Short mmCIF file of C-alpha atoms and ligand atoms in Angstrom, two decimals:
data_model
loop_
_atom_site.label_atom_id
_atom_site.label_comp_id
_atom_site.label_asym_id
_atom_site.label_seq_id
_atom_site.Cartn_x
_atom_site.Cartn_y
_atom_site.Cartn_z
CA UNK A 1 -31.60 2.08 -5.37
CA UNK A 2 -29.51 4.88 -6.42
CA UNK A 3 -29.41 8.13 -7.90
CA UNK A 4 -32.81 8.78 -9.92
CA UNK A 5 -31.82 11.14 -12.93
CA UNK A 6 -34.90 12.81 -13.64
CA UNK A 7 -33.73 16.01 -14.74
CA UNK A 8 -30.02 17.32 -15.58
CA UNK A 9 -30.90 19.99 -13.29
CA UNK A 10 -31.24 17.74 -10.32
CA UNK A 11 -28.49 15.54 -11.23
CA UNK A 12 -26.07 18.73 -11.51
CA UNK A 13 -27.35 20.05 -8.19
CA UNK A 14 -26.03 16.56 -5.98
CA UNK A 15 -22.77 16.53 -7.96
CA UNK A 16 -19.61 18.44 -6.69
CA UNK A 17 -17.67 19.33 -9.13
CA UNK A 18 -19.60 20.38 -11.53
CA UNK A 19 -16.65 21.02 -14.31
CA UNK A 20 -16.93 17.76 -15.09
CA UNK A 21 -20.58 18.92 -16.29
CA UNK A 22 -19.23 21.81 -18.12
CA UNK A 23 -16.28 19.76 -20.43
CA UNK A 24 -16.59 19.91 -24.25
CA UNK A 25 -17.92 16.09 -24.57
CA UNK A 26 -21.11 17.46 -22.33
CA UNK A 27 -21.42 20.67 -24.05
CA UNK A 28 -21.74 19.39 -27.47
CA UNK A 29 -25.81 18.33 -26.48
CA UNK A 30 -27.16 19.11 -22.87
CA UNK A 31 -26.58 16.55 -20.13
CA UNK A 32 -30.19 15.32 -20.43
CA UNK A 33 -28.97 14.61 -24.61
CA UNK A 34 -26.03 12.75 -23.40
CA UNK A 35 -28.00 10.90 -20.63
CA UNK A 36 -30.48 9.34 -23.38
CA UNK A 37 -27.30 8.57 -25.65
CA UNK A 38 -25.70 7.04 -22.74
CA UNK A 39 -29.37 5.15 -21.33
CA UNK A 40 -29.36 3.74 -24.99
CA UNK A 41 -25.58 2.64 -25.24
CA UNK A 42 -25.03 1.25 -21.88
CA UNK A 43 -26.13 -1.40 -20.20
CA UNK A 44 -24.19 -2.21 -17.19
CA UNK A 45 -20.90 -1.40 -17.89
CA UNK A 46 -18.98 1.35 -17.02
CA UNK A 47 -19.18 4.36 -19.71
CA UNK A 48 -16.06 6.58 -20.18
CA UNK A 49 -16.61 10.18 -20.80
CA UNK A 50 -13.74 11.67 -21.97
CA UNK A 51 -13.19 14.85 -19.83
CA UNK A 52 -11.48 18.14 -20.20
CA UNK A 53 -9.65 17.09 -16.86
CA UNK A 54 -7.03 14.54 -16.64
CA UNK A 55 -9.76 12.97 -14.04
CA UNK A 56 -12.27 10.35 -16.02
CA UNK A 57 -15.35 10.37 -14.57
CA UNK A 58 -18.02 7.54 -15.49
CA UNK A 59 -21.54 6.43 -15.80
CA UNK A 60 -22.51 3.23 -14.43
CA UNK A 61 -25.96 2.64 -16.25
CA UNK A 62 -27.85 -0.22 -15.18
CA UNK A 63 -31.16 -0.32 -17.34
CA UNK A 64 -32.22 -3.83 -15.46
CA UNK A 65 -33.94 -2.08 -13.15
CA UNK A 66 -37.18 -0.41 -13.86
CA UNK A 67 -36.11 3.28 -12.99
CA UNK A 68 -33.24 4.20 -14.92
CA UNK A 69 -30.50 4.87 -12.14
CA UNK A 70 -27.23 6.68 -12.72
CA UNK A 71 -24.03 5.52 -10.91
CA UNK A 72 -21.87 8.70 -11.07
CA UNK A 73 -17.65 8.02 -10.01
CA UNK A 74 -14.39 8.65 -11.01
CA UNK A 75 -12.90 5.56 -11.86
CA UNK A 76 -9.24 7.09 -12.79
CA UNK A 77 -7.81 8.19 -10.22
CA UNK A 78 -8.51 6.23 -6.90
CA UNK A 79 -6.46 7.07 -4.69
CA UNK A 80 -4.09 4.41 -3.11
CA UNK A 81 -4.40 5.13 0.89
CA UNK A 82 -1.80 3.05 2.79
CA UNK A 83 -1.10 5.33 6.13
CA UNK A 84 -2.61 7.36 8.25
CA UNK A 85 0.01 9.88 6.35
CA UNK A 86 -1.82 9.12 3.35
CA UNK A 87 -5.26 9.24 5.01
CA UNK A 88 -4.71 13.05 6.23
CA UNK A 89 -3.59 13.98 2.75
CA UNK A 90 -6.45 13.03 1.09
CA UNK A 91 -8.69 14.43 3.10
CA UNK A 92 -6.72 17.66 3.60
CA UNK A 93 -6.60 18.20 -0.17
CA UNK A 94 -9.31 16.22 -1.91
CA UNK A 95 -12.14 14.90 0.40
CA UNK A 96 -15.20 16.84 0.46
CA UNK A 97 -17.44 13.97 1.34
CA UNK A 98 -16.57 11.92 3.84
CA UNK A 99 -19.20 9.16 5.09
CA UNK A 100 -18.61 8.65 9.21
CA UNK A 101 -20.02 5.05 10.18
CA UNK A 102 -19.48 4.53 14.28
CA UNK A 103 -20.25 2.26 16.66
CA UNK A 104 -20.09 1.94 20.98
CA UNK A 105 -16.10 1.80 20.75
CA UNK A 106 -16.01 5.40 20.41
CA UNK A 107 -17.83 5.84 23.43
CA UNK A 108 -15.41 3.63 25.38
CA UNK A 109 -12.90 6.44 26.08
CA UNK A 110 -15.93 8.42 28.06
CA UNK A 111 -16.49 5.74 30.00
CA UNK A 112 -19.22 4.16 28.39
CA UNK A 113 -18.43 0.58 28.05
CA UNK A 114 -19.01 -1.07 24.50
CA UNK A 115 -20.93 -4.17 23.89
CA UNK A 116 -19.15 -7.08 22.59
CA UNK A 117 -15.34 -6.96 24.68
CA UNK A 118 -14.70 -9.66 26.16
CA UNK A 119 -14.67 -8.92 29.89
CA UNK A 120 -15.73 -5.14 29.58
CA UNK A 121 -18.60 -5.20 27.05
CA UNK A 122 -22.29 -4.63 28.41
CA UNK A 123 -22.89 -8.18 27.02
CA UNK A 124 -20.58 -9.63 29.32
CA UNK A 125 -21.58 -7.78 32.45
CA UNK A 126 -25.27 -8.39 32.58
CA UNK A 127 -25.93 -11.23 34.98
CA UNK A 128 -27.74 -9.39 37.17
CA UNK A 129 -30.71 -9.00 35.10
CA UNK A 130 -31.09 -12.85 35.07
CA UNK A 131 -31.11 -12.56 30.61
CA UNK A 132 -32.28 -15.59 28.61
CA UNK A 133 -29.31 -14.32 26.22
CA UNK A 134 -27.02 -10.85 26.39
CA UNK A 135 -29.65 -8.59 23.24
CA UNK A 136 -33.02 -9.57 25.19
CA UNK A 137 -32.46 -6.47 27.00
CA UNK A 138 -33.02 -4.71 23.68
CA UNK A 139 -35.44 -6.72 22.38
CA UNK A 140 -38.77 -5.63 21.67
CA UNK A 141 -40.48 -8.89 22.75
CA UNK A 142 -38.44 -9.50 26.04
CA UNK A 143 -39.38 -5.50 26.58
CA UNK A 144 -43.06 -6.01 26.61
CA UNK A 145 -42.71 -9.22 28.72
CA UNK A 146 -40.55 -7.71 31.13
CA UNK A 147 -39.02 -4.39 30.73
CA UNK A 148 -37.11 -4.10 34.24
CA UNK A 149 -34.09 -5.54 32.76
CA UNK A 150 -33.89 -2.73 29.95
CA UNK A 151 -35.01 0.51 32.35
CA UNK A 152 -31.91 -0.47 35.03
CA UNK A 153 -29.89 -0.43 32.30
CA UNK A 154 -31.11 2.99 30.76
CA UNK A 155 -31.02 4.21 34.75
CA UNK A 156 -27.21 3.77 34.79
CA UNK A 157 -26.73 5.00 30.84
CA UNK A 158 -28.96 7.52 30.95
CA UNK A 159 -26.85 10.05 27.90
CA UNK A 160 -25.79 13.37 29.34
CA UNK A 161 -26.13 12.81 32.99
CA UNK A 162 -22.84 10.72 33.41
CA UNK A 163 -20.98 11.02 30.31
CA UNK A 164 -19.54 13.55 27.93
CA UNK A 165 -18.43 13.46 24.16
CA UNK A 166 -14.43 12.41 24.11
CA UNK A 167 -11.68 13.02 21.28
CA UNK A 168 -13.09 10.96 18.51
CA UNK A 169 -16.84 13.35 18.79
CA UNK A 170 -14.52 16.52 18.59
CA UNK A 171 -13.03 14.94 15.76
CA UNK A 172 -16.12 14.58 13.65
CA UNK A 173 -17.13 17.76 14.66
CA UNK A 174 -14.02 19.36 13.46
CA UNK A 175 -14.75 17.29 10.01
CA UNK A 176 -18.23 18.99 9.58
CA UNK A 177 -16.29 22.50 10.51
CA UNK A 178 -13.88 22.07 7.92
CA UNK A 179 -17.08 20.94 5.45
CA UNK A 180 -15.79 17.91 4.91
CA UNK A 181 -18.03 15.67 6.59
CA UNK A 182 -20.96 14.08 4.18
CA UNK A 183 -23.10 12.13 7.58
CA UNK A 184 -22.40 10.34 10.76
CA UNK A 185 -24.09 6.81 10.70
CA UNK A 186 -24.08 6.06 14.05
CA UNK A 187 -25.56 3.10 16.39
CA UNK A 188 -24.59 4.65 19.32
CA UNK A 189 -28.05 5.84 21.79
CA UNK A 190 -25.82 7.81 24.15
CA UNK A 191 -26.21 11.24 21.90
CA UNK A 192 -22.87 12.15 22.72
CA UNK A 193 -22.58 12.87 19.15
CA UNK A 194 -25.56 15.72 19.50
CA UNK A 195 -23.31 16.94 22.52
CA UNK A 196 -20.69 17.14 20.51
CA UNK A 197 -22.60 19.24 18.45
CA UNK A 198 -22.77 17.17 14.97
CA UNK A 199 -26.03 18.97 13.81
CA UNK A 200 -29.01 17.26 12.81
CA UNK A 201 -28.75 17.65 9.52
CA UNK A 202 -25.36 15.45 9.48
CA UNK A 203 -26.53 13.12 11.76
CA UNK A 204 -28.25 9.12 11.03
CA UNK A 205 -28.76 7.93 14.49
CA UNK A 206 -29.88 4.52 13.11
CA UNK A 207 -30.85 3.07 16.25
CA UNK A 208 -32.58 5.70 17.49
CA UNK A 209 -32.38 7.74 20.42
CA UNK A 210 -32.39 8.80 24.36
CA UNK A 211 -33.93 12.16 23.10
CA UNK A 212 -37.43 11.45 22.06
CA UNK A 213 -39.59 8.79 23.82
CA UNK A 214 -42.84 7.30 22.83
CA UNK A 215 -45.50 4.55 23.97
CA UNK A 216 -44.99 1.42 22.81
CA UNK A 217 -48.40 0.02 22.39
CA UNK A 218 -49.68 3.43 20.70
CA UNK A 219 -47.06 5.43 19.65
CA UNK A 220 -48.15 8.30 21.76
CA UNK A 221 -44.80 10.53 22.17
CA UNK A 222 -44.15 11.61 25.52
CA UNK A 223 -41.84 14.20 27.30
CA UNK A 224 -38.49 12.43 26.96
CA UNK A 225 -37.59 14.57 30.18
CA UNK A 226 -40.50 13.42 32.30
CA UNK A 227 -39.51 9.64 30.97
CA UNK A 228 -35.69 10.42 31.86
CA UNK A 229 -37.05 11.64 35.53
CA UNK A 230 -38.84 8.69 35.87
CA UNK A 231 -36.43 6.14 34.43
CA UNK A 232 -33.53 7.78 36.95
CA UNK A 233 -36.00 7.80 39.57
CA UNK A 234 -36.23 3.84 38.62
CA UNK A 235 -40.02 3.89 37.95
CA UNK A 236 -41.52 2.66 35.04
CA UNK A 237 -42.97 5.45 32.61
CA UNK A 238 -46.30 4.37 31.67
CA UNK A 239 -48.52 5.44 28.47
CA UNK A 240 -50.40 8.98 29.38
CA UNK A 241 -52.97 8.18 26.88
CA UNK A 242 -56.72 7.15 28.26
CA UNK A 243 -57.15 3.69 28.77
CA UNK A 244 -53.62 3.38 27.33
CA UNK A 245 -51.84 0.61 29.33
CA UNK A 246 -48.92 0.63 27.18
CA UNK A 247 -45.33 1.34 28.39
CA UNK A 248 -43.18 4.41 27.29
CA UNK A 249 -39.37 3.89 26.27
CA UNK A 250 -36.97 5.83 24.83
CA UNK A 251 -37.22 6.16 20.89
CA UNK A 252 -34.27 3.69 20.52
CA UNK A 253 -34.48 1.01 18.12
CA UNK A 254 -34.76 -2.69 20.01
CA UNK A 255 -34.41 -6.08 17.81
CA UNK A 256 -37.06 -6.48 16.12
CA UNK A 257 -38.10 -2.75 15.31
CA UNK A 258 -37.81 -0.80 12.48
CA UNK A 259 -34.93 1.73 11.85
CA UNK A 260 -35.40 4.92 10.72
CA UNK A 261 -36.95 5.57 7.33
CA UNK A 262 -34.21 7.73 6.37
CA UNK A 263 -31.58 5.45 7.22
CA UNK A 264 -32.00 3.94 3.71
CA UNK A 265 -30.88 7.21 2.01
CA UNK A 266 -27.13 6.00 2.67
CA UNK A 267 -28.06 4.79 -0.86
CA UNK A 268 -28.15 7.98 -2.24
CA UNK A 269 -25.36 9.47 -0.29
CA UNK A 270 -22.50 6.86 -1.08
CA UNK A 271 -22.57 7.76 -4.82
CA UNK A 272 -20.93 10.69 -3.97
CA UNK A 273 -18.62 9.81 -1.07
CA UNK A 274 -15.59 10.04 -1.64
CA UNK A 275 -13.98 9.23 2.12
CA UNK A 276 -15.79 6.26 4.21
CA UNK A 277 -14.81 6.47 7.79
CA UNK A 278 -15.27 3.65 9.96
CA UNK A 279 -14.46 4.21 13.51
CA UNK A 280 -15.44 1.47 16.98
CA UNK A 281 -17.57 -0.66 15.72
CA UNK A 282 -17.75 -4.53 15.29
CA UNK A 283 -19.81 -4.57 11.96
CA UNK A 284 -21.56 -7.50 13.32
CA UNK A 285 -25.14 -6.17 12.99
CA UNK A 286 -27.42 -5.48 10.33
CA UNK A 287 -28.55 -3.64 8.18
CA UNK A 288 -26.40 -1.15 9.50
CA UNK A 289 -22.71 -2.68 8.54
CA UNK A 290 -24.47 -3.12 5.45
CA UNK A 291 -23.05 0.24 4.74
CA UNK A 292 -19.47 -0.35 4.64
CA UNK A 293 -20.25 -3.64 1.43
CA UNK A 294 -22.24 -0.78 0.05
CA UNK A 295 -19.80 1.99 -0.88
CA UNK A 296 -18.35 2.11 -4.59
CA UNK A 297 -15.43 -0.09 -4.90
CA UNK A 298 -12.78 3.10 -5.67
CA UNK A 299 -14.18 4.61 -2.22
CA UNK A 300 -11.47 4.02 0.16
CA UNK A 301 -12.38 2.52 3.22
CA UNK A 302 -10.71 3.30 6.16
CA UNK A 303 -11.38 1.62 9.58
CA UNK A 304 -10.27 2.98 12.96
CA UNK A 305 -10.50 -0.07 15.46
CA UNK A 306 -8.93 -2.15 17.96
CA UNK A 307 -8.92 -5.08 14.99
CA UNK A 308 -9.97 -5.26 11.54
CA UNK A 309 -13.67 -6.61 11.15
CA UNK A 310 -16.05 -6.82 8.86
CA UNK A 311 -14.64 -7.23 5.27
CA UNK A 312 -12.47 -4.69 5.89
CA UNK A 313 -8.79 -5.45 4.28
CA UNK A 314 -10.53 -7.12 1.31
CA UNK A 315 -10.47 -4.64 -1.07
CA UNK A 316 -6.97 -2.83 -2.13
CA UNK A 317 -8.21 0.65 -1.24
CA UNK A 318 -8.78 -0.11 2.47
CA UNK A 319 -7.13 1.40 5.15
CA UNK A 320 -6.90 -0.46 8.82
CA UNK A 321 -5.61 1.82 11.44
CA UNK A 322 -5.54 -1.01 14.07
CA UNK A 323 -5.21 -0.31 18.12
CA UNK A 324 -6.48 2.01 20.76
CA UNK A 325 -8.55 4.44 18.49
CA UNK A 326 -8.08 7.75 21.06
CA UNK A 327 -4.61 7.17 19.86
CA UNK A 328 -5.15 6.28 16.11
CA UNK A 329 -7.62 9.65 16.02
CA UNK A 330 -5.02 11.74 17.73
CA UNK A 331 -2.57 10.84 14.89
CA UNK A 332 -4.91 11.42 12.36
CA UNK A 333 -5.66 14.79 13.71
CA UNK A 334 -1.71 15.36 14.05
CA UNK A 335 -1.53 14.55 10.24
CA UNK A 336 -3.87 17.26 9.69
CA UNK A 337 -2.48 19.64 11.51
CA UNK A 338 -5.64 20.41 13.19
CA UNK A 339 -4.65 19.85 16.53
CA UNK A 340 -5.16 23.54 17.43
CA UNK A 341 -8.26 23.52 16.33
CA UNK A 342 -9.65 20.47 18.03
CA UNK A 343 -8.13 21.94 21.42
CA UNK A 344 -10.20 24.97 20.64
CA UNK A 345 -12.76 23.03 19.84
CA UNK A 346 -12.79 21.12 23.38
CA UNK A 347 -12.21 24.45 25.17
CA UNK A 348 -15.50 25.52 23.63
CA UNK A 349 -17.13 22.30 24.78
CA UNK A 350 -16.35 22.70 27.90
CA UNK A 351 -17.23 26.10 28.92
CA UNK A 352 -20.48 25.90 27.61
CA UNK A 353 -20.63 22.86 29.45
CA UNK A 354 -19.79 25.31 32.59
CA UNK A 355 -22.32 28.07 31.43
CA UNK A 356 -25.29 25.79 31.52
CA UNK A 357 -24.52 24.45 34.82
N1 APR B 401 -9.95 1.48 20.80
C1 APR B 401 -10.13 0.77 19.65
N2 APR B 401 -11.21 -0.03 19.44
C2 APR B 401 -12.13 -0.11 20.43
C3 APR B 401 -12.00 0.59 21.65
C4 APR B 401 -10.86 1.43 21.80
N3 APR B 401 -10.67 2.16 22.91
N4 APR B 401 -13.09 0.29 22.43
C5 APR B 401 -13.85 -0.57 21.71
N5 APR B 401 -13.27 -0.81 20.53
C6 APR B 401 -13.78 -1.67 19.45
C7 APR B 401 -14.01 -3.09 19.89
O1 APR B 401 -12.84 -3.85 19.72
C8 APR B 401 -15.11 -3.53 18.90
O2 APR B 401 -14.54 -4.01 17.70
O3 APR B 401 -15.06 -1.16 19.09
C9 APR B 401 -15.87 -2.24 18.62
C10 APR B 401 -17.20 -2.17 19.36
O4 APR B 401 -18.01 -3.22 18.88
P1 APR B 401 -19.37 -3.57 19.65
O5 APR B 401 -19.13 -3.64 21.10
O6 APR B 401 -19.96 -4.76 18.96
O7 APR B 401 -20.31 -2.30 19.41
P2 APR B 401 -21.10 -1.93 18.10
O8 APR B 401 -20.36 -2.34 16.88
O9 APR B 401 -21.48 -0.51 18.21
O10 APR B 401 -22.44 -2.83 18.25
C11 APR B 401 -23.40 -2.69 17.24
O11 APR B 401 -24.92 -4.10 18.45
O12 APR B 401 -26.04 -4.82 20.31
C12 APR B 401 -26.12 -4.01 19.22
O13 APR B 401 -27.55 -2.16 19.10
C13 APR B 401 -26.30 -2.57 19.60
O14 APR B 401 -25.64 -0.65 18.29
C14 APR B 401 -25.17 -1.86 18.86
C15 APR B 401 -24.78 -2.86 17.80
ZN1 ZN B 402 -50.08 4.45 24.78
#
């Protein structure tokens, strides 16, 4: 679940602006005094502290839980977000947290093609591998039956050898330059987010990645260069371990595997979100698009995509900045006047690009 308050110190230390902290109403006993009034008054409504800002910020207590959890938002002034105008504004002047959820369609413009359009997507162009259904190649079970399928795939996809990071991975770059950018959720495996240099700390790569590689009957991690040799070479990397028979894959996550522990602390980090960013991606699979239901209600939502999916355009403060999404990030970037900077930003891309060939 959420936020665990267990010590004003703690709470204080994950919450921007602290002033809200520091206003009269607080002061009179110490946050932890206030907390226990609140715990004991609330119950799962919303509780109004009156603030020496014109902004009302608000606990959402919910003591049905075991652990007490604190829901911490400002429920005056959401901002209504209608254009990609209104978009740049906000985070220009107010956004200090911005949540990034992506998906294949941002690899699209560097050539990588997506997985679910029609005619283009990897699901419709894999009748060569002879599939019971398009996701066997990335499922776990299929794998250990027969794991040709998934390794000529990885031999033509292999991240880094064919394909580079394009606008929209300069963008979110730019965001974490400008310290605006809270995490990338991504699903893509190509790392051209990691090229693009989005640094580990701000990056969820929730279904794993090209860059490590382990065995898949022990675990037993492996050179992920020695596997890429092997897997462009179109050999099958096999287990190094004694009297391990096992085969060695890329740490990406097939159907039917775990994600990443830490892909659950989105639960922490959307209580203070205040931008959620959703850019080429179909929502259709889970948990991930889970995210986007997840945010607080006064987050706005905007969605960068050839069509609206998921439930976005339910709630009034979404966004939907339909159509090609090079195009929809390049106007975004106009609005923010930080088209300068994202041509430097490229420049410096590429000649380092140049410098390690
Ligand atoms: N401009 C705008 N939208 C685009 C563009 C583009 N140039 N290219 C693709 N899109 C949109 C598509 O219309 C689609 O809505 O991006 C979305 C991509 O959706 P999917 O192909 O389903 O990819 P994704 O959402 O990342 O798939 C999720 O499914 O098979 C699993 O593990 C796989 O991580 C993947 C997951
Ligand atoms: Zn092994």
């Amino acid at each position: 679940m959420s936020l665990l308050i267990t010590s004003s110190r703690s709470v204080l230390r994950q919450v921007k602006s602290y002033s809200v902290f520091q206003c009269p109403a607080i002061h009179e006993g110490n946050l932890s005094s206030v907390l226990r009034t609140l715990y004991r008054q609330s119950s799962t409504f919303c509780v109004g502290l009156p603030c020496c800002r014109s902004s009302c910020w608000s606990w959402q207590c919910d003591l049905q839980s075991s652990r007490h959890i604190g829901l911490w938002s400002s429920h005056q002034n959401t901002p209504t977000l209608k254009t990609v105008t209104d978009v740049a504004k906000f985070i220009k002047e107010r956004a200090t947290n911005v949540l990034v959820m992506v998906g294949a369609g941002i690899s699209t413009p560097s050539g990588i093609p997506d997985f679910r359009t029609p005619g283009t997507g990897l699901y419709d162009n894999l009748q060569k591998y002879n599939l019971p259904y398009p996701e066997a190649i990335f499922d776990i079970h299929f794998f250990m039956m027969d794991p040709r399928p998934f390794f000529a795939l990885a031999q033509d996809l292999y991240p880094g050898v064919n394909y580079k990071p394009n606008v929209v991975h300069h963008f979110l770059r730019l965001l974490y330059e400008e310290e605006k950018l809270q995490m990338v959720y991504t699903q893509n495996i190509d790392g051209l987010e990691r090229l693009a240099g989005i640094p580990d700390t701000k990056l969820m790569e929730a279904h794993g990645t090209f860059a490590t590689a382990s065995c898949t009957l022990c675990g037993k991690m492996h050179n992920s260069n020695k596997v890429k040799q092997a897997i462009i070479e179109g050999d099958i990397p096999m287990c190094e371990a004694t009297n391990c028979k096992g085969k060695v894959k890329p740490d990406i996550v097939f159907f039917g595997e775990n994600l990443p522990p830490s892909f659950w602390d989105y639960h922490q980090h959307i209580h203070f979100t205040d931008l959620l960013l959703i850019i080429g991606t179909s929502l259709e699979v889970y948990p991930f698009a889970g995210i986007a239901d997840a945010v607080g209600t006064q987050t706005p939502r905007v969605l960068i995509n050839l069509n609206a999916v998921g439930s976005l355009g339910r709630r009034t403060t979404d966004v939907i900045l339909t159509g090609d999404l090079e195009e929809s990030v390049h106007s975004l970037v106009r609005e923010l006047g930080w088209e300068e900077k994202l041509k430097a930003l490229e420049k410096v891309y590429e000649s380092k690009q140049i410098n390690e060939e």
